[in-house]
Coordinates of C-alpha atoms and ligand atoms in Angstrom, one line a residue:
M1472 CA -22.7 22.7 39.5
S1473 CA -20.3 20.9 41.2
A1474 CA -21.3 18.0 43.5
K1475 CA -22.4 18.2 47.0
Y1476 CA -21.3 16.0 49.8
I1477 CA -23.1 14.2 52.9
F1478 CA -20.7 12.1 55.2
V1479 CA -22.0 9.9 57.5
T1480 CA -20.2 8.9 60.9
G1481 CA -21.5 6.6 63.5
G1482 CA -21.1 6.8 66.8
V1483 CA -21.8 4.6 70.2
V1484 CA -21.4 1.0 68.9
S1485 CA -20.7 -0.3 65.6
S1486 CA -23.5 -2.2 63.6
L1487 CA -26.1 0.7 63.9
G1488 CA -26.6 0.1 60.3
K1489 CA -24.4 3.4 58.7
G1490 CA -24.2 1.8 55.6
L1491 CA -28.5 1.0 55.4
A1492 CA -28.6 4.7 56.4
A1493 CA -26.5 5.7 53.7
A1494 CA -28.0 3.8 51.0
S1495 CA -31.4 5.0 52.1
I1496 CA -30.7 8.6 52.2
G1497 CA -29.0 7.5 48.5
C1498 CA -32.7 6.1 47.0
I1499 CA -34.6 9.0 48.8
M1500 CA -32.4 11.7 46.3
E1501 CA -32.6 9.3 43.7
S1502 CA -36.0 9.1 43.8
R1503 CA -36.0 12.8 43.7
G1504 CA -34.5 13.1 40.3
L1505 CA -31.1 13.4 41.7
K1506 CA -28.1 11.4 40.8
V1507 CA -25.7 10.1 43.8
A1508 CA -22.8 8.5 44.4
L1509 CA -21.6 6.6 47.1
Q1510 CA -18.1 5.6 48.6
K1511 CA -17.0 3.9 52.1
F1512 CA -13.5 4.3 54.0
D1513 CA -13.0 1.8 56.2
P1514 CA -10.3 1.9 58.9
Y1515 CA -8.3 -1.0 59.0
L1516 CA -4.8 -2.0 57.6
N1517 CA -6.0 -4.5 54.9
V1518 CA -5.5 -3.4 51.5
D1519 CA -8.9 -4.6 51.0
P1520 CA -11.2 -7.3 52.8
G1521 CA -10.4 -9.9 49.9
T1522 CA -8.0 -11.5 52.5
M1523 CA -10.0 -11.6 55.4
S1524 CA -11.9 -14.3 56.6
P1525 CA -15.7 -14.2 55.8
F1526 CA -15.6 -14.8 60.3
Q1527 CA -13.9 -11.6 60.5
H1528 CA -15.5 -9.1 57.9
G1529 CA -18.6 -11.0 56.6
E1530 CA -19.0 -11.0 52.4
V1531 CA -16.7 -9.6 50.2
F1532 CA -18.4 -7.6 47.9
V1533 CA -17.2 -7.6 44.1
T1534 CA -17.7 -5.0 41.7
D1535 CA -17.7 -5.1 37.7
D1536 CA -14.2 -4.2 37.8
G1537 CA -12.8 -6.4 40.0
A1538 CA -12.7 -4.6 43.1
E1539 CA -13.1 -7.1 46.4
T1540 CA -14.7 -4.0 48.7
D1541 CA -16.8 -4.1 51.7
L1542 CA -20.3 -5.4 52.0
D1543 CA -21.8 -2.1 52.4
L1544 CA -21.3 -1.4 48.7
G1545 CA -24.0 -4.3 48.2
H1546 CA -26.5 -2.4 50.1
Y1547 CA -25.4 0.7 48.0
E1548 CA -26.2 -1.3 44.9
R1549 CA -29.4 -2.7 46.3
F1550 CA -30.4 1.0 47.4
T1551 CA -29.6 3.3 44.3
H1552 CA -28.3 3.2 41.0
S1553 CA -24.6 4.5 42.0
K1554 CA -22.1 2.9 39.7
L1555 CA -19.3 1.5 41.8
S1556 CA -15.6 0.2 41.3
R1557 CA -12.7 0.1 43.5
D1558 CA -12.9 3.8 43.9
N1559 CA -15.8 3.9 46.0
N1560 CA -14.1 2.1 48.9
W1561 CA -10.8 2.9 50.5
T1562 CA -9.5 1.4 53.5
T1563 CA -6.2 2.9 55.6
G1564 CA -4.1 -0.1 54.0
R1565 CA -5.1 1.0 50.4
I1566 CA -4.6 4.9 51.3
Y1567 CA -1.2 3.9 52.5
E1568 CA 0.0 1.5 50.1
M1569 CA -0.4 4.4 47.7
I1570 CA 1.5 6.7 49.5
I1571 CA 4.2 4.8 50.6
A1572 CA 4.8 4.0 46.9
K1573 CA 5.3 7.6 46.2
E1574 CA 7.3 8.1 48.9
R1575 CA 9.6 5.2 47.3
R1576 CA 9.7 6.8 43.9
G1577 CA 10.8 10.1 46.1
D1578 CA 7.1 12.0 44.6
Y1579 CA 7.0 13.8 47.5
L1580 CA 10.5 15.6 46.7
G1581 CA 12.3 15.3 50.3
K1582 CA 9.5 16.1 52.4
T1583 CA 8.9 15.0 55.6
V1584 CA 5.9 12.2 55.0
Q1585 CA 2.8 13.0 57.3
V1586 CA -1.1 12.1 58.4
I1587 CA -1.4 15.9 57.7
P1588 CA -1.4 17.3 54.9
H1589 CA -0.4 13.8 53.1
V1590 CA -3.0 11.0 54.1
T1591 CA -5.6 13.4 54.6
N1592 CA -5.1 14.8 50.7
E1593 CA -5.1 11.9 49.5
I1594 CA -8.5 11.1 51.4
K1595 CA -10.1 14.1 49.6
S1596 CA -9.0 13.5 46.3
A1597 CA -10.6 10.0 46.8
M1598 CA -13.8 11.9 47.7
K1599 CA -13.3 14.5 44.9
K1600 CA -12.5 11.6 42.4
V1601 CA -16.2 10.1 42.6
A1602 CA -17.9 13.6 42.5
Q1603 CA -17.9 14.3 38.6
D1604 CA -20.8 13.6 37.2
V1605 CA -23.1 13.7 40.0
D1606 CA -25.6 15.8 42.0
L1607 CA -24.4 14.6 45.3
V1608 CA -21.9 12.2 47.0
I1609 CA -22.5 10.5 50.2
I1610 CA -19.5 9.1 51.9
E1611 CA -19.9 6.7 55.0
I1612 CA -17.0 6.5 57.2
G1613 CA -16.6 3.5 58.8
G1614 CA -16.0 2.4 62.1
T1615 CA -16.7 4.3 65.4
V1616 CA -16.1 7.8 66.0
G1617 CA -13.3 7.7 69.0
D1618 CA -11.5 4.9 67.8
I1619 CA -7.9 6.0 66.5
E1620 CA -7.5 4.3 63.4
S1621 CA -10.7 6.6 62.1
L1622 CA -9.1 10.0 62.7
P1623 CA -7.7 10.8 59.8
F1624 CA -10.8 10.5 57.9
I1625 CA -12.9 12.4 60.3
E1626 CA -10.2 15.0 59.7
A1627 CA -10.0 14.7 55.7
I1628 CA -14.2 15.5 56.4
R1629 CA -13.3 18.1 58.4
Q1630 CA -11.1 19.6 56.0
M1631 CA -14.0 18.9 53.3
R1632 CA -16.3 21.4 55.3
Q1633 CA -13.3 24.1 55.7
E1634 CA -12.7 23.8 51.7
L1635 CA -16.6 23.5 50.3
G1636 CA -18.4 25.5 52.9
R1637 CA -21.4 24.6 54.7
E1638 CA -23.9 24.9 51.8
S1639 CA -22.1 22.3 49.9
T1640 CA -21.1 19.5 53.0
L1641 CA -23.5 17.9 55.5
F1642 CA -22.5 15.8 58.4
V1643 CA -25.0 13.1 59.3
H1644 CA -24.2 11.5 62.7
V1645 CA -26.1 7.9 63.1
T1646 CA -26.0 7.1 66.6
L1647 CA -28.0 5.1 69.6
V1648 CA -31.0 5.8 71.7
P1649 CA -31.5 2.4 73.9
Y1650 CA -34.3 2.1 75.9
I1651 CA -33.5 0.9 79.4
A1652 CA -36.3 -1.7 80.6
A1653 CA -35.5 -1.2 84.2
A1654 CA -35.8 2.9 84.0
G1655 CA -38.9 2.3 81.5
E1656 CA -36.9 5.1 79.6
L1657 CA -34.8 5.9 76.4
K1658 CA -31.8 7.4 77.2
T1659 CA -30.1 10.3 75.2
K1660 CA -26.6 10.3 77.2
P1661 CA -25.0 7.9 74.5
T1662 CA -26.2 10.2 72.0
Q1663 CA -24.6 13.3 73.9
H1664 CA -21.0 11.9 74.8
S1665 CA -20.9 10.6 71.0
V1666 CA -21.6 13.9 69.6
K1667 CA -18.6 15.2 72.3
E1668 CA -16.4 13.1 71.1
L1669 CA -17.2 14.5 67.3
L1670 CA -17.1 17.8 68.3
S1671 CA -13.5 17.5 69.9
V1672 CA -12.2 16.3 66.6
G1673 CA -13.9 19.5 65.3
I1674 CA -17.2 18.4 63.7
Q1675 CA -20.7 19.5 64.8
P1676 CA -23.1 16.8 63.0
D1677 CA -25.6 18.6 61.3
I1678 CA -28.5 16.0 61.8
L1679 CA -29.0 13.0 64.1
L1680 CA -29.9 9.5 63.2
C1681 CA -31.0 8.2 66.2
R1682 CA -31.4 4.3 66.3
T1683 CA -34.0 3.1 68.7
D1684 CA -36.3 0.7 69.0
R1685 CA -39.7 3.5 69.3
F1686 CA -40.2 6.3 68.3
L1687 CA -38.7 9.2 70.1
S1688 CA -41.2 11.5 71.6
K1689 CA -41.4 15.3 71.3
D1690 CA -39.5 15.4 74.4
I1691 CA -36.6 13.4 74.3
K1692 CA -36.4 15.1 70.4
S1693 CA -36.0 18.4 72.1
K1694 CA -33.3 17.2 74.8
I1695 CA -31.1 15.9 72.4
A1696 CA -31.3 18.9 70.1
L1697 CA -30.4 21.0 73.3
F1698 CA -27.8 18.9 74.3
C1699 CA -26.4 18.2 71.0
N1700 CA -26.7 21.7 69.7
V1701 CA -28.9 20.6 66.4
E1702 CA -32.4 21.3 65.4
E1703 CA -35.0 19.4 67.0
N1704 CA -36.5 18.4 63.4
A1705 CA -32.7 17.0 62.9
V1706 CA -33.4 14.6 65.4
I1707 CA -34.1 11.7 64.0
T1708 CA -36.1 8.6 64.5
A1709 CA -34.2 5.4 62.7
K1710 CA -36.8 3.3 64.3
D1711 CA -36.1 -1.0 63.8
V1712 CA -37.9 -2.3 61.4
A1713 CA -38.6 -6.0 60.5
S1714 CA -36.9 -5.1 56.4
I1715 CA -34.2 -3.3 55.8
Y1716 CA -36.2 -1.8 52.6
E1717 CA -38.6 -0.2 54.5
V1718 CA -35.3 2.3 56.2
P1719 CA -35.4 4.4 52.7
L1720 CA -39.6 4.8 53.8
V1721 CA -39.2 5.4 57.5
F1722 CA -36.3 8.0 57.0
A1723 CA -38.3 9.8 54.2
R1724 CA -41.7 10.3 56.7
E1725 CA -39.2 11.6 59.4
G1726 CA -38.2 14.4 56.4
V1727 CA -34.3 13.6 56.5
D1728 CA -34.3 14.2 52.6
R1729 CA -36.0 17.9 53.3
L1730 CA -33.9 18.9 55.6
A1731 CA -30.6 17.8 54.1
L1732 CA -32.0 19.4 50.8
R1733 CA -32.5 22.5 52.9
Y1734 CA -29.2 22.4 54.3
L1735 CA -27.5 22.0 51.0
H1736 CA -29.4 24.7 49.1
M1737 CA -30.5 22.0 47.2
D1738 CA -33.7 21.5 44.8
A1739 CA -35.7 18.6 43.9
R1740 CA -38.7 17.1 43.0
E1741 CA -40.6 15.4 45.2
P1742 CA -39.3 12.2 46.2
D1743 CA -41.3 9.0 44.4
L1744 CA -40.9 6.0 46.8
S1745 CA -44.2 4.3 45.4
K1746 CA -41.9 1.4 44.2
W1747 CA -40.7 1.0 47.2
E1748 CA -44.1 1.4 49.1
D1749 CA -45.4 -1.4 46.9
L1750 CA -42.4 -3.7 48.0
V1751 CA -42.6 -3.3 51.7
H1752 CA -46.1 -3.8 51.3
R1753 CA -45.4 -7.3 50.1
V1754 CA -42.7 -7.9 52.8
Y1755 CA -45.8 -8.0 55.3
N1756 CA -48.5 -9.5 52.8
P1757 CA -47.0 -12.9 51.7
K1758 CA -49.5 -15.5 50.2
D1759 CA -47.6 -18.6 51.3
E1760 CA -43.7 -18.9 51.7
V1761 CA -41.0 -21.4 50.7
S1762 CA -38.4 -22.4 52.7
I1763 CA -34.5 -22.6 51.4
G1764 CA -31.6 -24.4 52.5
I1765 CA -28.6 -22.6 52.6
V1766 CA -25.5 -26.0 53.2
G1767 CA -22.4 -23.5 53.8
K1768 CA -19.3 -23.0 56.0
Y1769 CA -20.1 -19.8 57.2
V1770 CA -23.2 -20.5 58.4
E1771 CA -23.3 -19.0 61.6
Y1772 CA -22.1 -15.8 60.8
E1773 CA -25.0 -14.6 58.5
D1774 CA -22.9 -11.3 57.1
S1775 CA -20.9 -13.9 55.3
Y1776 CA -23.5 -14.3 52.8
K1777 CA -25.2 -11.0 53.1
S1778 CA -25.8 -10.5 49.4
L1779 CA -26.9 -14.0 48.7
K1780 CA -29.4 -13.9 51.6
E1781 CA -30.9 -10.5 50.3
A1782 CA -31.0 -12.0 46.7
L1783 CA -33.2 -14.4 47.8
V1784 CA -35.2 -12.2 49.7
H1785 CA -36.1 -10.5 46.2
S1786 CA -36.3 -13.0 44.4
A1787 CA -39.2 -14.5 47.2
L1788 CA -40.9 -11.1 46.8
L1789 CA -41.3 -11.3 43.3
Y1790 CA -43.4 -14.2 43.6
N1791 CA -45.2 -12.5 46.7
L1792 CA -43.8 -15.2 49.0
K1793 CA -41.9 -15.1 52.5
L1794 CA -38.2 -16.3 52.7
N1795 CA -37.4 -18.8 55.1
V1796 CA -33.6 -19.5 55.0
N1797 CA -32.7 -23.1 57.1
W1798 CA -29.1 -22.5 57.6
I1799 CA -27.3 -25.8 57.3
E1800 CA -23.6 -26.4 58.6
A1801 CA -21.8 -28.5 55.7
E1802 CA -20.0 -30.2 58.3
G1803 CA -23.4 -31.3 60.2
L1804 CA -24.3 -33.2 56.9
E1805 CA -20.9 -35.0 57.2
A1806 CA -21.8 -37.1 60.8
K1807 CA -22.3 -40.6 60.1
D1808 CA -24.9 -40.7 62.9
Q1809 CA -26.2 -37.8 61.1
S1810 CA -29.2 -38.3 58.5
V1811 CA -28.8 -36.3 55.7
Q1812 CA -32.7 -36.4 54.9
A1813 CA -33.9 -35.1 58.6
Q1814 CA -31.7 -32.1 58.0
L1815 CA -32.7 -31.0 54.7
E1816 CA -36.1 -32.9 54.0
H1817 CA -37.9 -29.5 55.0
A1818 CA -36.1 -27.3 52.5
D1819 CA -38.2 -26.5 49.5
G1820 CA -34.9 -26.0 47.4
I1821 CA -31.0 -26.2 48.1
L1822 CA -28.6 -23.9 47.9
V1823 CA -24.7 -24.3 48.0
P1824 CA -22.7 -20.8 48.1
G1825 CA -19.4 -19.9 47.9
G1826 CA -16.5 -20.7 49.7
F1827 CA -13.2 -21.5 50.1
G1828 CA -10.9 -24.7 51.3
K1829 CA -11.7 -28.2 52.6
R1830 CA -13.6 -27.6 55.8
G1831 CA -17.3 -28.8 55.1
I1832 CA -16.6 -30.4 51.4
E1833 CA -18.1 -33.7 51.8
G1834 CA -21.3 -32.5 53.4
M1835 CA -22.0 -30.2 50.8
L1836 CA -21.4 -33.1 48.0
K1837 CA -23.9 -35.2 50.2
G1838 CA -26.5 -32.4 50.3
I1839 CA -26.1 -32.1 46.4
Q1840 CA -26.5 -35.9 46.1
Y1841 CA -29.7 -35.7 48.1
A1842 CA -30.9 -32.6 46.0
R1843 CA -29.9 -34.7 42.8
E1844 CA -31.5 -37.9 43.4
N1845 CA -34.6 -36.6 45.4
K1846 CA -35.6 -34.1 42.4
V1847 CA -34.9 -31.0 44.9
P1848 CA -34.4 -27.9 42.9
F1849 CA -30.7 -27.2 43.0
F1850 CA -28.7 -24.0 42.9
G1851 CA -25.0 -24.2 43.3
I1852 CA -22.9 -20.8 43.5
C1853 CA -19.1 -21.0 42.4
L1854 CA -18.0 -23.1 45.3
G1855 CA -21.5 -24.7 44.8
M1856 CA -21.3 -25.4 41.3
Q1857 CA -17.6 -27.1 41.5
T1858 CA -19.0 -29.5 44.4
A1859 CA -22.0 -30.1 42.4
C1860 CA -19.5 -31.2 39.0
V1861 CA -17.8 -33.4 41.9
E1862 CA -20.6 -35.2 42.8
F1863 CA -21.7 -35.9 39.5
A1864 CA -18.3 -37.3 38.5
R1865 CA -17.9 -39.1 41.6
H1866 CA -22.0 -40.8 41.8
V1867 CA -23.2 -40.4 38.5
C1868 CA -20.0 -41.5 36.1
G1869 CA -18.4 -43.4 38.3
L1870 CA -14.9 -41.5 39.0
E1871 CA -15.1 -42.2 43.0
Q1872 CA -12.2 -40.1 43.4
A1873 CA -13.4 -37.2 42.1
N1874 CA -12.4 -34.0 43.5
S1875 CA -11.0 -30.4 43.2
S1876 CA -7.4 -30.0 43.2
E1877 CA -8.1 -27.4 46.0
F1878 CA -9.2 -29.7 48.2
D1879 CA -6.9 -33.0 47.5
P1880 CA -4.6 -31.8 45.2
A1881 CA -3.3 -35.4 44.8
T1882 CA -6.7 -36.7 43.3
P1883 CA -6.3 -38.7 40.6
H1884 CA -9.3 -37.1 38.7
R1885 CA -9.2 -33.1 38.9
V1886 CA -12.8 -32.4 37.6
I1887 CA -12.0 -28.8 39.1
Y1888 CA -7.9 -27.7 38.8
K1889 CA -6.1 -24.3 39.2
L1890 CA -7.0 -21.6 37.2
R1891 CA -4.4 -22.1 34.3
E1892 CA -3.6 -18.8 34.1
L1893 CA -2.7 -18.5 37.9
R1894 CA -0.6 -21.5 38.1
G1895 CA 2.5 -20.6 40.4
V1896 CA 1.1 -17.1 42.0
E1897 CA 1.5 -18.5 45.1
E1898 CA 0.3 -14.6 46.9
L1899 CA -3.2 -14.3 48.0
G1900 CA -4.6 -10.5 47.7
G1901 CA -5.9 -9.9 44.2
T1902 CA -5.0 -12.5 42.3
M1903 CA -8.1 -14.4 41.6
R1904 CA -10.3 -14.7 38.7
L1905 CA -12.5 -11.2 39.5
G1906 CA -15.0 -8.8 38.1
A1907 CA -17.5 -8.9 35.2
W1908 CA -16.6 -11.6 32.6
T1909 CA -18.9 -12.3 29.1
C1910 CA -20.7 -15.6 29.1
K1911 CA -22.1 -17.3 26.5
L1912 CA -25.9 -19.5 27.2
E1913 CA -26.7 -22.5 25.1
P1914 CA -30.3 -22.2 23.6
D1915 CA -32.5 -24.6 25.2
T1916 CA -31.7 -24.1 28.6
L1917 CA -32.4 -23.5 32.1
A1918 CA -30.4 -20.6 32.4
H1919 CA -31.6 -19.4 28.6
S1920 CA -34.9 -19.5 29.5
A1921 CA -34.2 -17.7 33.1
Y1922 CA -31.9 -14.9 31.3
G1923 CA -34.2 -14.7 28.0
Q1924 CA -30.6 -13.4 26.5
N1925 CA -27.7 -14.7 24.7
E1926 CA -25.0 -13.3 26.3
I1927 CA -24.8 -12.4 30.3
S1928 CA -22.3 -10.4 32.1
E1929 CA -21.6 -11.8 35.7
R1930 CA -19.2 -10.6 38.4
H1931 CA -16.3 -13.7 39.6
R1932 CA -14.2 -14.2 42.4
H1933 CA -12.4 -17.6 42.6
R1934 CA -9.2 -19.6 41.8
Y1935 CA -10.1 -22.9 40.5
E1936 CA -12.3 -23.8 37.0
F1937 CA -14.2 -26.8 35.6
N1938 CA -11.8 -29.1 33.4
R1939 CA -12.7 -29.6 30.1
E1940 CA -11.0 -32.8 29.9
Y1941 CA -14.0 -34.1 31.9
E1942 CA -16.3 -32.1 29.5
D1943 CA -17.1 -35.6 27.4
M1944 CA -17.2 -38.1 30.5
L1945 CA -19.4 -36.2 32.5
T1946 CA -22.0 -34.5 29.7
A1947 CA -22.2 -38.0 28.2
G1948 CA -23.5 -38.9 32.1
G1949 CA -26.1 -36.2 31.3
L1950 CA -24.6 -33.1 32.8
R1951 CA -25.0 -30.3 30.8
I1952 CA -22.8 -27.2 29.9
S1953 CA -24.9 -24.4 29.4
G1954 CA -22.5 -21.1 29.6
S1955 CA -19.0 -20.7 29.0
T1956 CA -17.0 -17.3 28.2
P1957 CA -17.5 -16.4 24.4
D1958 CA -13.7 -17.6 23.3
G1959 CA -14.5 -21.0 25.1
T1960 CA -12.2 -21.3 28.0
Y1961 CA -14.1 -21.4 30.6
V1962 CA -16.9 -23.1 31.6
E1963 CA -19.7 -20.5 33.6
I1964 CA -22.9 -22.6 33.5
V1965 CA -23.7 -26.7 34.7
E1966 CA -27.1 -27.9 34.6
I1967 CA -28.8 -31.5 34.9
A1968 CA -31.7 -32.1 31.9
D1969 CA -33.4 -34.5 33.7
H1970 CA -34.1 -32.2 36.7
P1971 CA -36.8 -30.0 37.7
Y1972 CA -34.2 -27.7 38.4
F1973 CA -30.4 -28.3 38.9
L1974 CA -27.9 -25.3 38.0
G1975 CA -24.5 -24.5 39.1
C1976 CA -22.7 -21.4 37.8
Q1977 CA -19.0 -20.3 38.5
F1978 CA -19.9 -16.4 39.1
H1979 CA -21.7 -15.3 41.7
P1980 CA -25.2 -14.0 40.8
E1981 CA -26.2 -12.4 44.0
F1982 CA -24.1 -9.3 43.5
K1983 CA -26.2 -8.0 41.0
S1984 CA -29.7 -8.8 42.1
K1985 CA -31.8 -5.5 43.6
P1986 CA -35.1 -5.6 45.1
L1987 CA -36.8 -4.1 42.5
E1988 CA -34.9 -5.9 40.0
P1989 CA -34.8 -9.6 41.2
H1990 CA -31.9 -11.8 39.8
P1991 CA -32.8 -14.0 36.8
L1992 CA -31.1 -16.6 37.9
F1993 CA -32.5 -16.2 41.7
S1994 CA -35.8 -15.9 40.6
A1995 CA -35.7 -19.5 38.2
F1996 CA -34.9 -21.5 41.7
V1997 CA -37.1 -19.5 44.0
K1998 CA -40.2 -20.5 41.7
A1999 CA -39.0 -24.2 41.4
S2000 CA -38.4 -24.8 44.8
Y2001 CA -42.0 -23.0 45.2
E2002 CA -43.0 -25.4 42.8
N2003 CA -41.8 -28.2 44.7
R2004 CA -43.4 -26.9 47.7
L2005 CA -46.5 -27.1 46.4
R2006 CA -45.8 -30.4 44.8
R2007 CA -45.1 -31.6 48.4
Q2008 CA -48.0 -30.6 49.8
H2009 CA -50.4 -32.2 46.9
Q2010 CA -49.2 -35.1 47.7
R2011 CA -49.0 -35.0 51.5
E2012 CA -52.9 -33.9 50.9
E2013 CA -53.6 -36.6 48.7
V2014 CA -52.1 -38.9 51.1
A2015 CA -54.6 -37.5 54.1
V2016 CA -57.3 -37.4 51.8
E2017 CA -56.8 -41.3 50.8
L2018 CA -56.4 -42.2 54.8
F2019 CA -59.3 -39.7 55.3
H2020 CA -61.5 -42.1 52.7
R2021 CA -60.3 -45.1 53.9
P2022 CA -59.8 -45.1 57.5
E2023 CA -59.4 -49.0 57.5
K2024 CA -55.7 -48.7 55.8
V2025 CA -54.7 -46.6 58.9
K2026 CA -55.9 -49.3 61.7
H2027 CA -53.3 -51.7 63.2
Ligands
LIG185 N1 -12.9 -21.8 46.6 C1 -13.2 -21.9 45.2 C2 -12.3 -20.6 44.0 O1 -11.4 -20.8 44.6 C3 -14.6 -21.3 45.6 C4 -14.7 -20.0 45.4 C5 -15.8 -19.2 45.9 O2 -16.5 -19.8 46.2 N2 -16.1 -18.0 45.5 O3 -12.1 -21.5 43.0

């Protein structure tokens, strides 16, 4: 049987959580035994988000095949087992890039190339491509209905309904039902307008996912149903929740999956969300907490570190802990009048994540030095691993001017330098070392004991690498290279043995962490951080007991 399609659009405002909605529907459908694929179309003209600033776009999510994609794909992978690749994320820019290449080759045989049918045909064939071997394809259309940019995508899904019929296509529209405090009421008008907007381009939504901060009463639901021409039970309360991992449970309770299956004439077993229920139970019933300080350069925009934050949450939940993240602006650690200690002492563990460019590097180095010298668990990811090597070279091996040539091209000690195969490559789009690479782990290392495997595969996105000319000097100082590519070319993991937990990796483990399968490196780091918390607590208590028993000690 050929796959059926669920199209997810959004209206009223952006950031309503279409990506999470699509991922959550996928999650429930998988728990019903269906095989799902997820795909996203982004209306902007960049070929991919790889060249966009993290402040503009948030995190760039990297897939195994090295595609630089939208962060919603991270949600898809965390909530489902959908295998994602560059076929699962398309931008207007990439569709047009393909069409223009075809046009230049003469593939259109002299025809006028137009939005309809040429652009819409490319969009539809991209949709059909991911429908092989699955029961259900869930496709998110980025942007907000009414935007000029997203029109070709909306037109393409209209044509998909025309081609495949009602029983094979379903339109889910995510909308907003705001509570207006002054009136003491939930307002349905924005939803009505956004459905009208969809109707004007030929799409009647089947299901409305209404984002709201409270449950929709029967009255409100029937009013929306009447004005928007949908069944009353197709008006779904998509209530705000404290944890994103609760969304599948909320949707299942509202019966989204049952309704979708009925509309699509599909049979499936009852959903089994017990693992998600258990996870959410742990979210609300932590036994203790752990605080992680993240020293980065994009900290004022948390979306830049989406997968990273989620990976920490997954591991904290594994140990039944509530995660507190202290976002620490790297540049803030550079100022002479600011004490590094004051900014970092509340963190049980310190993490330096990925990043590009010179800004904030000296602050990161101070954070790393603090973690290394004070035996605070440290985890460096990509840029964090590179700066950890620079810090070690400077302060342990005495190479005061050590640096990465990314930040100081004239440094006499290029501990980190441009990837050898990228020398001379000036173009920025898609030219990094990207995607999955195998890494061999050394026995008796933190990395090996965390993974419990000799070989691993992790995703990369970088332009600079560890310079093996400095290997002997750094390892003589106590740095250990615990993971490399099997041919020995690239250094992938470094650690310090004489420390409770100090590890840096060149790849991005956060992309592969899932709520039900936390990533081993994150789990090892969170565990070490929690142990550090307990140790510090214990020390404080001992001091307190001592003061209590010997009051003369505190007399002035
Ligand atoms: N800027 C560094 C590089 O290009 C680190 C990249 C990253 O952290 N993703 O190698």
